[in-house]
Coordinates of C-alpha atoms and ligand atoms in Angstrom, one line a residue:
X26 CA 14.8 30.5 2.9
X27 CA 15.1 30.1 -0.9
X28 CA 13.2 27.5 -3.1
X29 CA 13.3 24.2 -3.0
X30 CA 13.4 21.6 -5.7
X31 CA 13.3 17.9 -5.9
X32 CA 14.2 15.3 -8.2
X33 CA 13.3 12.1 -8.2
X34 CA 15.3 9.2 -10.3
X35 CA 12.8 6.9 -11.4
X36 CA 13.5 5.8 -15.2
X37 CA 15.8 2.4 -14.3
X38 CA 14.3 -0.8 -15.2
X39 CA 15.3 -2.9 -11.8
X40 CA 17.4 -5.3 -13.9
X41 CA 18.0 -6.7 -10.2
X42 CA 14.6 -7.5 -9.6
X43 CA 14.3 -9.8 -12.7
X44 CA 10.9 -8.8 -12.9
X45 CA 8.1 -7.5 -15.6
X46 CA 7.3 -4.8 -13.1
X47 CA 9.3 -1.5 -12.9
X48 CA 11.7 -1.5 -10.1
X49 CA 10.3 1.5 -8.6
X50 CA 6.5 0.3 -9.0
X51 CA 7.3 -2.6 -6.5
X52 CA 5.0 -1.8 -3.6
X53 CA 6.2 -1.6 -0.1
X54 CA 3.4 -2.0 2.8
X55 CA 1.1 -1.7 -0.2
X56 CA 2.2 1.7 -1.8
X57 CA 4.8 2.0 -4.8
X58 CA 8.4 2.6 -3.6
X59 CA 8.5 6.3 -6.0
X60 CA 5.5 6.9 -4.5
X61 CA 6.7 6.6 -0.8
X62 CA 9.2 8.8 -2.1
X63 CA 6.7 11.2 -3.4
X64 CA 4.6 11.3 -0.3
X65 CA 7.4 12.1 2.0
X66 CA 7.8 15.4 -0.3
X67 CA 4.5 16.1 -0.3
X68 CA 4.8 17.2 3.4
X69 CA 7.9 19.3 2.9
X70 CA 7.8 22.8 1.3
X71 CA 8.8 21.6 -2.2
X72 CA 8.1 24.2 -5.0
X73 CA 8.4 21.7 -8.3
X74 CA 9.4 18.0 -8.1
X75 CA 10.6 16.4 -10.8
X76 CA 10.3 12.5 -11.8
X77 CA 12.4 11.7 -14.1
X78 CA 10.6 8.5 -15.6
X79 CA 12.1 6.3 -18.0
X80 CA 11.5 2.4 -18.5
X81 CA 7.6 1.9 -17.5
X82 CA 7.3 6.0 -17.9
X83 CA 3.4 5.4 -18.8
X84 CA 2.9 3.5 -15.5
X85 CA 4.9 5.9 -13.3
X86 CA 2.6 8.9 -14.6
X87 CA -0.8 7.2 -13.9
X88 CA 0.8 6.1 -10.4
X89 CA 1.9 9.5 -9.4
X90 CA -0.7 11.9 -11.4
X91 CA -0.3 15.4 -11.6
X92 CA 1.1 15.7 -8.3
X93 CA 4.4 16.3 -10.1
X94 CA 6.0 17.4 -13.2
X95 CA 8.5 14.6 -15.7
X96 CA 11.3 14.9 -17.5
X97 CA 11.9 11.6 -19.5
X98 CA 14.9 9.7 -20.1
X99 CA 15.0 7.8 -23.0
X100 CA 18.3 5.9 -22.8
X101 CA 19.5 4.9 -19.2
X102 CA 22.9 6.1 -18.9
X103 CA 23.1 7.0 -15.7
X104 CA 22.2 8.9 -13.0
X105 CA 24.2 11.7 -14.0
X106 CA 22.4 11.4 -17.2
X107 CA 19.2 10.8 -15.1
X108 CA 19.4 14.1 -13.5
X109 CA 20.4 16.2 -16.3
X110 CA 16.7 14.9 -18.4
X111 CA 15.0 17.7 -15.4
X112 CA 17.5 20.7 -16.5
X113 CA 15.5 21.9 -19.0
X114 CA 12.7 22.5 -15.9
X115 CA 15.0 23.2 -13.2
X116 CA 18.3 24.8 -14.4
X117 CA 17.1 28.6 -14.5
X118 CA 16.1 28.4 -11.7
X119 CA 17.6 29.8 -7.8
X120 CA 17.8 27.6 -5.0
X121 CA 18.3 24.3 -3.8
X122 CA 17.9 21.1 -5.1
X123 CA 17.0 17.9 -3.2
X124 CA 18.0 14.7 -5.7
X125 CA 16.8 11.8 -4.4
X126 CA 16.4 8.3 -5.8
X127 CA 13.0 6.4 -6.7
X128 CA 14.1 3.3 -5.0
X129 CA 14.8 4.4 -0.7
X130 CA 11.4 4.7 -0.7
X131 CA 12.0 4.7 4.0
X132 CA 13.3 7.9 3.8
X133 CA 11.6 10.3 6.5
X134 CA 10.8 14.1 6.2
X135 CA 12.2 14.5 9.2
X136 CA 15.7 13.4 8.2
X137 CA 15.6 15.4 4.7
X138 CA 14.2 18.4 6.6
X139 CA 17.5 17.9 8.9
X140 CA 19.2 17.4 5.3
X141 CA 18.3 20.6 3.9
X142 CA 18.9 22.6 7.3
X143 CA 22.6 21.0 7.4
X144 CA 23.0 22.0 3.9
X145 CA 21.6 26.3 4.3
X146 CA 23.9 26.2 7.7
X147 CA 27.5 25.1 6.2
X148 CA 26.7 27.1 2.5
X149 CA 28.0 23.9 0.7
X150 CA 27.8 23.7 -3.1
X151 CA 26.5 20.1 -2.1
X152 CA 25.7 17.9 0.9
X153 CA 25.8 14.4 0.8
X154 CA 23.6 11.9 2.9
X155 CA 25.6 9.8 4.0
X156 CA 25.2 5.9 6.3
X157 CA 27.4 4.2 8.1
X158 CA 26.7 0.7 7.1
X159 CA 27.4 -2.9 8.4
X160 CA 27.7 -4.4 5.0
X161 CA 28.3 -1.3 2.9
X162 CA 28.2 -4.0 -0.6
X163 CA 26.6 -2.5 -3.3
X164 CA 26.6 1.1 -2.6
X165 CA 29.4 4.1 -3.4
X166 CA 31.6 4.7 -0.6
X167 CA 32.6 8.5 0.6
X168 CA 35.7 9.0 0.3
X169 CA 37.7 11.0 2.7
X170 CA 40.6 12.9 3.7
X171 CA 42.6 12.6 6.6
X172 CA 41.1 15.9 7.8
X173 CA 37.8 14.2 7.1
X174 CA 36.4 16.5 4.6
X175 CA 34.7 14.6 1.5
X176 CA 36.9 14.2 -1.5
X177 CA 34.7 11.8 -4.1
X178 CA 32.0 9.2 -3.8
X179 CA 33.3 5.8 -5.1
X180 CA 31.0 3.6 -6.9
X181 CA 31.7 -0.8 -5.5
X182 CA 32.4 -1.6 -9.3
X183 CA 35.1 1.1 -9.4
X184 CA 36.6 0.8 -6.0
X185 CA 39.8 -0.6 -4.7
X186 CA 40.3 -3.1 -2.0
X187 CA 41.1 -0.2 0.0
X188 CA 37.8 1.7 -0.5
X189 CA 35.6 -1.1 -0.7
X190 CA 36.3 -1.6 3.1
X191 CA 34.9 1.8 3.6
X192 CA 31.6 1.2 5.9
X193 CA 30.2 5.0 5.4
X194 CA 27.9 4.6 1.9
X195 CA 26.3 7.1 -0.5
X196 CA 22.6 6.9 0.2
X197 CA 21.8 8.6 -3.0
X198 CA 19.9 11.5 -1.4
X199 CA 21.7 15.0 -1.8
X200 CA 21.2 18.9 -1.6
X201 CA 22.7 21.1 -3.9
X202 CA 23.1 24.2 -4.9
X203 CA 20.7 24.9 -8.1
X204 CA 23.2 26.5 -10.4
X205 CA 26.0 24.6 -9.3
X206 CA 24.4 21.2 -9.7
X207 CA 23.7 21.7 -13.4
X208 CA 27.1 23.5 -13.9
X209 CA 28.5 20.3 -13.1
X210 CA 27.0 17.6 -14.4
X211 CA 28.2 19.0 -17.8
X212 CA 31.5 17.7 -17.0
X213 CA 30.7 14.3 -15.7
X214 CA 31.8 11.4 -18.1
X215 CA 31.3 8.3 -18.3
X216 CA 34.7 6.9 -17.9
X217 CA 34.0 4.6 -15.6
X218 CA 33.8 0.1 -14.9
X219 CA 29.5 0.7 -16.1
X220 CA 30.0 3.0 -19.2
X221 CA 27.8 5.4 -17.3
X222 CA 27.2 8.8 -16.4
X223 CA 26.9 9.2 -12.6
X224 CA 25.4 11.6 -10.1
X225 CA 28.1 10.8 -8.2
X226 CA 31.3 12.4 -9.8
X227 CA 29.5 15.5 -9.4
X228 CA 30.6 16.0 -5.8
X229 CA 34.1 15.1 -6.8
X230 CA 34.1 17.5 -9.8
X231 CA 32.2 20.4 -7.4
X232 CA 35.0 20.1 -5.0
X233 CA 37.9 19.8 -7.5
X234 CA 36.7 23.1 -8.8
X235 CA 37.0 24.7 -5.1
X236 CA 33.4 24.1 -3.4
X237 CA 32.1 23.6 -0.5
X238 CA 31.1 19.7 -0.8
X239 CA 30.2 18.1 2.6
X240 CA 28.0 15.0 4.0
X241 CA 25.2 14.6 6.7
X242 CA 25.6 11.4 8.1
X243 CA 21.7 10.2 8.6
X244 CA 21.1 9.0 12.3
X245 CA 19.3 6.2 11.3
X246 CA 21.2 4.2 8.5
X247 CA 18.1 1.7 8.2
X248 CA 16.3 4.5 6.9
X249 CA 18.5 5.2 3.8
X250 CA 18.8 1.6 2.2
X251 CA 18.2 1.5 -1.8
X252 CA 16.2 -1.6 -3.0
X253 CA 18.2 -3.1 -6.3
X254 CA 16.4 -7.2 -5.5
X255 CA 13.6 -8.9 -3.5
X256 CA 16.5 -9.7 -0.9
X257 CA 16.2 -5.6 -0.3
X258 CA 12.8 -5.5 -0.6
X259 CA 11.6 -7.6 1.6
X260 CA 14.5 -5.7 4.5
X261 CA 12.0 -2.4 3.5
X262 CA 9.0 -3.8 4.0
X263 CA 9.9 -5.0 7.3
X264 CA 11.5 -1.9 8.2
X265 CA 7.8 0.2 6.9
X266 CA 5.9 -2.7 8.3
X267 CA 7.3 -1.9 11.9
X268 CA 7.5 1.5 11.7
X269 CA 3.7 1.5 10.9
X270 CA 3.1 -0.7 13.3
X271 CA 4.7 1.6 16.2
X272 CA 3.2 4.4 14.9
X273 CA -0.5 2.7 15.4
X274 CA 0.7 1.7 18.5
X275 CA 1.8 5.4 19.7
X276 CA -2.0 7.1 18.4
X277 CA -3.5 4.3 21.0
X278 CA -4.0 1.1 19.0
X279 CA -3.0 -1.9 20.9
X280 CA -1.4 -4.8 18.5
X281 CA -1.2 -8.2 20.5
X282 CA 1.3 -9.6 17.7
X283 CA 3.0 -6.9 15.9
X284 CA 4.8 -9.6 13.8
X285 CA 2.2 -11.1 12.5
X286 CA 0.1 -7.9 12.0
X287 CA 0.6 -6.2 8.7
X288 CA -1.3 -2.3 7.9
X289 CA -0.7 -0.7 4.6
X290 CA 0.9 2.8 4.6
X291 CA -2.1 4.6 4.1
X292 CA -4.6 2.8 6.7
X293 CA -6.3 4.8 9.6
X294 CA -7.2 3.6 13.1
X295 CA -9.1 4.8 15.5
X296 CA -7.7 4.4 19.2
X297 CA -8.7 1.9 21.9
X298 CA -9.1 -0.6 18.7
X299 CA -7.2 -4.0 19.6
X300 CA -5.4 -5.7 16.7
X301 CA -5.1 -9.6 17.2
X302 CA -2.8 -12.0 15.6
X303 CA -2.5 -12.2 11.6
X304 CA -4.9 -9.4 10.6
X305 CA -4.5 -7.2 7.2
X306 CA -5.3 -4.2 6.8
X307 CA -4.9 -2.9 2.7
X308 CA -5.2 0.0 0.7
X309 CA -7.7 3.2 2.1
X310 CA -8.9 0.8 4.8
X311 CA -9.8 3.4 7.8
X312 CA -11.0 1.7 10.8
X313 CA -12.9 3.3 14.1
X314 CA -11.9 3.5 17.4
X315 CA -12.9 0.6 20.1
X316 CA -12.6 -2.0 17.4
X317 CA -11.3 -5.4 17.9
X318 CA -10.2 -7.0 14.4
X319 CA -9.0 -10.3 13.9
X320 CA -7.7 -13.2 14.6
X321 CA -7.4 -13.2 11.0
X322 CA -8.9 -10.2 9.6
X323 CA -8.5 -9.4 6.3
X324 CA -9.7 -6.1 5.0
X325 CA -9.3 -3.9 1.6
X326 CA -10.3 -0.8 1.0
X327 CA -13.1 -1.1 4.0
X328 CA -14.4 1.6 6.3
X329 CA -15.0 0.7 9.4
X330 CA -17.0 2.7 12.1
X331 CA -16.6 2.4 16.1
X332 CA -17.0 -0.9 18.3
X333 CA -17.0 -3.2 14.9
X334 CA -16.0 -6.7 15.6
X335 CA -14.4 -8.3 12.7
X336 CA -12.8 -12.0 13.5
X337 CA -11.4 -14.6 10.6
X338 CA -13.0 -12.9 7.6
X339 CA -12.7 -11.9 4.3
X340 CA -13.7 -8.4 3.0
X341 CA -13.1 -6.1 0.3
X342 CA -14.2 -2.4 -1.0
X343 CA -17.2 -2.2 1.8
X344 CA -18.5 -0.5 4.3
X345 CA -18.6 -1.8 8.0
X346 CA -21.4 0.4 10.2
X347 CA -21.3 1.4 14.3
X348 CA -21.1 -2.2 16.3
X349 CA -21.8 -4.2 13.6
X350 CA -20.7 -8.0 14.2
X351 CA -18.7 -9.8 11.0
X352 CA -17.3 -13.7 11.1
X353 CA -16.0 -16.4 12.0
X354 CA -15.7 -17.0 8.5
X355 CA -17.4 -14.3 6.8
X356 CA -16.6 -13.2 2.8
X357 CA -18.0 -9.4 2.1
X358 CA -17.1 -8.9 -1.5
X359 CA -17.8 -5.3 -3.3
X360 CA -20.2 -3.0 -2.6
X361 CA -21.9 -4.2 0.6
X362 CA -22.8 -2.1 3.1
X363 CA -23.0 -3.7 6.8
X364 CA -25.5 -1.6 9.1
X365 CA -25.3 -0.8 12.6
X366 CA -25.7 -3.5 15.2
X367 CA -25.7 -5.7 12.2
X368 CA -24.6 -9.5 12.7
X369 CA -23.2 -11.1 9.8
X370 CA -22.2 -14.6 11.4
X371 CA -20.6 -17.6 9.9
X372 CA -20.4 -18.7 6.4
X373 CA -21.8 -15.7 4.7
X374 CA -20.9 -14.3 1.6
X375 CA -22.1 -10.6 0.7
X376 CA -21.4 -8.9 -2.3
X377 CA -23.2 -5.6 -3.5
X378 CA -25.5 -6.0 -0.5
X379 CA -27.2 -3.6 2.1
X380 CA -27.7 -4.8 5.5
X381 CA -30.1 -2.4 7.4
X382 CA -29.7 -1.4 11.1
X383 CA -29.7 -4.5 13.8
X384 CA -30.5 -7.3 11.0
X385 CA -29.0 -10.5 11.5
X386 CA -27.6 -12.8 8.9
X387 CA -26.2 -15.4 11.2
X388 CA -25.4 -18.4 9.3
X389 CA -24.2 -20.1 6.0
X390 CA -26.3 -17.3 3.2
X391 CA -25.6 -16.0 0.1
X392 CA -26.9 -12.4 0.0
X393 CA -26.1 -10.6 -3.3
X394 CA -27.7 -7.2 -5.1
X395 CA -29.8 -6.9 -2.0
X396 CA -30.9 -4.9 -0.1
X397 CA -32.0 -6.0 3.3
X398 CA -34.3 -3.7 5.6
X399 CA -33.9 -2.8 9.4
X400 CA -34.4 -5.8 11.9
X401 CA -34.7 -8.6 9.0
X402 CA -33.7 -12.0 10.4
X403 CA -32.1 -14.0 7.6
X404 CA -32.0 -17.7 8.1
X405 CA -29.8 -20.0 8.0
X406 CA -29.0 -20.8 4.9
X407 CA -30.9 -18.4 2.5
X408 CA -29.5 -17.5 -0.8
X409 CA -30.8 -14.8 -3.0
X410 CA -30.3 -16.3 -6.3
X411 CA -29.5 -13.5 -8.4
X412 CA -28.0 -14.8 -11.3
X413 CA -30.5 -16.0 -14.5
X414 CA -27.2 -17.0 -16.6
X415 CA -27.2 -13.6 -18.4
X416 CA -28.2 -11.4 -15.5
X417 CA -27.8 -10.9 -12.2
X418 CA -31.3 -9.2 -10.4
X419 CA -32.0 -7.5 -7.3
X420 CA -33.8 -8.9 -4.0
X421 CA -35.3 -6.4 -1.5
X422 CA -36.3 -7.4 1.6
X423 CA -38.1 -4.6 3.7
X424 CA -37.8 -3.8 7.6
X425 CA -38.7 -6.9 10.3
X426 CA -39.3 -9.1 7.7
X427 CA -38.4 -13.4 8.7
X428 CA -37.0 -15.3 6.4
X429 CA -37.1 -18.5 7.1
X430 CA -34.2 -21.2 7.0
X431 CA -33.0 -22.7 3.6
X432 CA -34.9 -20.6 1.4
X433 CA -34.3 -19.4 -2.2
X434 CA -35.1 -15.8 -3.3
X435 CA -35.6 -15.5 -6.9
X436 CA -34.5 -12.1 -8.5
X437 CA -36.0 -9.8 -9.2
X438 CA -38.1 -10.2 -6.2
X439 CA -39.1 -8.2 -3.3
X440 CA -40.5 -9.8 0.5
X441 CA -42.6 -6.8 2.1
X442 CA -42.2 -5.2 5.5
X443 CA -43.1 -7.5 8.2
X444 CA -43.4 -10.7 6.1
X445 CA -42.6 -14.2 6.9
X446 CA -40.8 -16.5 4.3
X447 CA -41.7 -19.9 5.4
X448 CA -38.4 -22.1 6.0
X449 CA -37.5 -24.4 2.8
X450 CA -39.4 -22.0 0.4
X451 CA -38.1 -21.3 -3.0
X452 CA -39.9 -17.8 -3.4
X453 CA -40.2 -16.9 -7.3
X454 CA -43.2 -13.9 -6.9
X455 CA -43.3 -11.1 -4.9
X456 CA -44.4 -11.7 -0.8
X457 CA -46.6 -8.2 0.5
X458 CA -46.2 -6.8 3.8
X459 CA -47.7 -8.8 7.0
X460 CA -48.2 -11.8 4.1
X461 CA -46.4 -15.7 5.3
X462 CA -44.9 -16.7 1.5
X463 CA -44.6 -20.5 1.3
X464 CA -43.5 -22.0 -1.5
X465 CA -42.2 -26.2 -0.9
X466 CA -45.0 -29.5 -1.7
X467 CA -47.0 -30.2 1.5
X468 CA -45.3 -33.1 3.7
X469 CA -47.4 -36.8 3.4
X470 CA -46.5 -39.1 5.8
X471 CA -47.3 -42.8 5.3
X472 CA -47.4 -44.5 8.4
X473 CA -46.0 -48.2 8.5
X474 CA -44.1 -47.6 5.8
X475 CA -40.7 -47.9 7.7
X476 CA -41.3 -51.7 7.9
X477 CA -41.2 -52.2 3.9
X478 CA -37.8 -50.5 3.9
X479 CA -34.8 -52.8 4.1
X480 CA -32.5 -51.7 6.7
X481 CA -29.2 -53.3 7.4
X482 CA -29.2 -56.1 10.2
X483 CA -33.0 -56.7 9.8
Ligands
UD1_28 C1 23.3 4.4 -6.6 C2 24.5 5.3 -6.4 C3 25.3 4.7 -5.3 C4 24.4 4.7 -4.0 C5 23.1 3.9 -4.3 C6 22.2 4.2 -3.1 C7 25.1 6.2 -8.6 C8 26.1 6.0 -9.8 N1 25.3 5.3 -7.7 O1 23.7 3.1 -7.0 O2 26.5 5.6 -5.1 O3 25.2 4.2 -3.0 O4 22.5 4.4 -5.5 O5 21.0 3.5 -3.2 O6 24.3 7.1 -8.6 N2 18.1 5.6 -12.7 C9 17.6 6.3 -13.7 N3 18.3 6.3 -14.9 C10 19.4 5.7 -15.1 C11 20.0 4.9 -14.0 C12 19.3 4.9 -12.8 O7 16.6 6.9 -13.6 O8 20.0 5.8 -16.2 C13 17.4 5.6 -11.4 C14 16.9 4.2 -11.0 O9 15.6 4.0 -11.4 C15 17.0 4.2 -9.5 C16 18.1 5.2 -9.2 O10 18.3 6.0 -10.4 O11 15.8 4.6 -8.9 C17 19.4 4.6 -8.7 O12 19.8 3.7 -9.7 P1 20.5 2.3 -9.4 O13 20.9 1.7 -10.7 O14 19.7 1.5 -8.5 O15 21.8 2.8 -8.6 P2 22.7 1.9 -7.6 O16 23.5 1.0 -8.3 O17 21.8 1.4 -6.5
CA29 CA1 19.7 1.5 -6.2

């Protein structure tokens, strides 16, 4: 098969969107609509791929990297005018050309593999994706002839009464012949209702001039919709969200509320894990198998080993260990690292902090920049108090070592193996190994005293 090329239209502002962000930077399930689009090539047998990047061009290259080359647009005139910006990398070139748009970011492999095969078998100067749509509003409409071959797409500013009520819609995805492609777009004007030079007359223009122009209708037309407003966006991300969501639910993961259940595109779970009710799961979070998350788990960027029990918490950029225990209502900020067998119970917060194997913070503790041995017992409500004003300062506690309720460790400071803090302590020095620190005024009491007290009904 000859070479395949893509390009990808990516340099519009969104105008549609009315927002400071670039249209095609508006995240769906979590990931950049031109980088969905991206992706999707990524697992195709694309030789170059081509973003042509415009309005927020800076921001579109540090999204995508290196992964592709960019041709820049400086005035938006167009997708014709889009398109052309990648000649000077493309046009030399033999083979076929996908063009695709920056903003359908559902678009599957499989139906662009299905595309491309279409497009080889009928030896067409161009193939068209085409949709058959419900409310076609908004999009070009294919135009046919009696016999049913394509004539011309349409755009809905330039169309008549008569081809508005078309339902079958450009999707904005085509294949083309290399040469022909660029051959073409030299003749496309922009004497039209936008002023503007579209991708679209090229398949009129190829078939005036005696090609082979046909369309693929995609099976799926849900798969094909462009986002131009949040109206749209919000349709995609429901669409993603559930297509995720069944894809989990195919590798083995069971989701009690898929509505209510919501996994970024790059998330990984394990099988036999059970999802329950409003849990999140953002960014590289990768999650183990025979996991139960949520109600209301809400994790970024966390990695989370096997058997993990997670339940109406908080937690960002952290590591969860084998059969570690997290929540009800636990806040793991940056940096912490839970261990096996760990329990991190109610109204803890963690941030930068190493739990060691089987230790238990179980309720109400601050525990930052520590690091906590194996089999420590944290009590209830211990804070290591890490922060002088200017500085924040480490607390180390080492393995089996008891810290007693309601005490304050004072960083830089370290509690040996084996130690006991004594409950209500503020420790400010060092505790060694096997040593009891206590650190709170000796209780006095002063028997009778009660009496000398006024008390109400007395
Ligand atoms: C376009 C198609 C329409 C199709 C629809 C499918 C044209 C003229 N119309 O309309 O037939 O049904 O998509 O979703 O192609 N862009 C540039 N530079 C420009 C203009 C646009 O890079 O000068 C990029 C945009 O960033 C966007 C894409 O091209 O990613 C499509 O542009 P948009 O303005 O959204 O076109 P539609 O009106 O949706
Ligand atoms: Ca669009």
């Amino acid at each position: 098969m000859s070479n395949i090329y893509a390009v990808i239209l990516a340099a519009g502002q969104g105008t549609r969107m009315k927002s400071k962000l670039y249209k095609v930077l508006h995240p769906v399930c979590g990931k950049p609509m031109v980088q969905h689009v991206v992706d999707t090539l990524a697992s195709m047998q694309v030789h170059d791929s081509v973003v042509v990047v415009g309005h927020g061009a800076d921001l579109v290259r540090q999204t995508l990297g290196e992964r592709v080359q960019y041709a820049f647009q400086d005035k938006q005139l167009g997708t014709g005018h889009a398109t052309k910006q990648a000649a000077p990398i493309l046009s030399e070139k033999e083979g076929t050309t996908l063009l695709l748009y920056g903003d359908v970011p559902l678009l599957s492999a499989e139906t662009l593999t299905s595309l491309l095969s279409y497009h080889h078998g009928q030896e067409a100067a161009v193939t068209v994706l085409t949709a058959t749509m419900e409310d076609p509003t908004g999009y070009g409409r294919i135009v046919r002839s009696e016999a049913g071959e394509v004539l011309r797409i349409v755009e809905q500013k330039d169309a008549s009464a008569e081809e508005r009520a078309i339902q079958e819609i450009n999707t904005g995805i085509y294949c083309f012949d290399n040469a022909k492609l660029w051959n073409a777009l030299e003749q496309v004007t922009n004497n039209n209702a936008q002023g503007e030079y579209y991708i679209t007359d090229v398949v009129g223009i190829l078939r005036e001039a005696g090609e082979k122009v046909t369309a693929f209708v995609a099976a799926d037309p849900d798969e094909t919709m462009g986002v131009n407003d949040r109206v749209q966006l919000s349709m995609a991300e429901a669409y993603m969200r559930k297509r995720i969501n069944e894809k989990h639910m195919r590798n083995g993961v069971t989701i009690i509320d898929p509505a209510s259940t919501y996994i970024e595109a790059d998330v990984v779970i394990g099988n036999d894990t059970v999802l329950q009710p409003n849990t999140i799961l953002r960014g590289t979070t990768a999650i183990g198998s025979d996991c139960v998350l949520g109600p209301q788990a809400d994790l970024t960027n966390v990695t989370v080993a096997d058997g993990v029990k997670i339940q109406y918490s908080v937690l960002t950029d952290s590591a969860v260990e084998q059969s570690a225990t997290v929540g009800p209502f636990a806040y793991v900020r940056p940096d912490s690292h839970i261990g096996p067998n760990v329990k991190i119970g109610d109204f803890v917060e963690l941030k930068n902090a190493k739990i060691g194997q089987g230790s238990k913070v179980p309720h109400l503790s601050y525990i930052g920049d520590a690091e906590i041995g194996e089999n420590v017992n944290i009590g209830c409500g211990t804070i290591s108090v890490n922060y002088d004003g200017a500085k924040k300062h480490k607390t180390i506690v080492g393995d089996n070592a008891f810290i007693g309720c309601n005490s304050n460790l004072v960083a830089p400071v370290e509690i040996g193996k084996n130690a006991y803090v004594a409950a209500g302590s503020t420790i400010t020095k060092n505790v060694p190994e096997d040593a009891l620190g206590i650190a709170r005024e000796r209780q006095e009491n002063k028997l009778g005293y009660a009496a000398r007290l006024p008390r109400k009904g007395k």
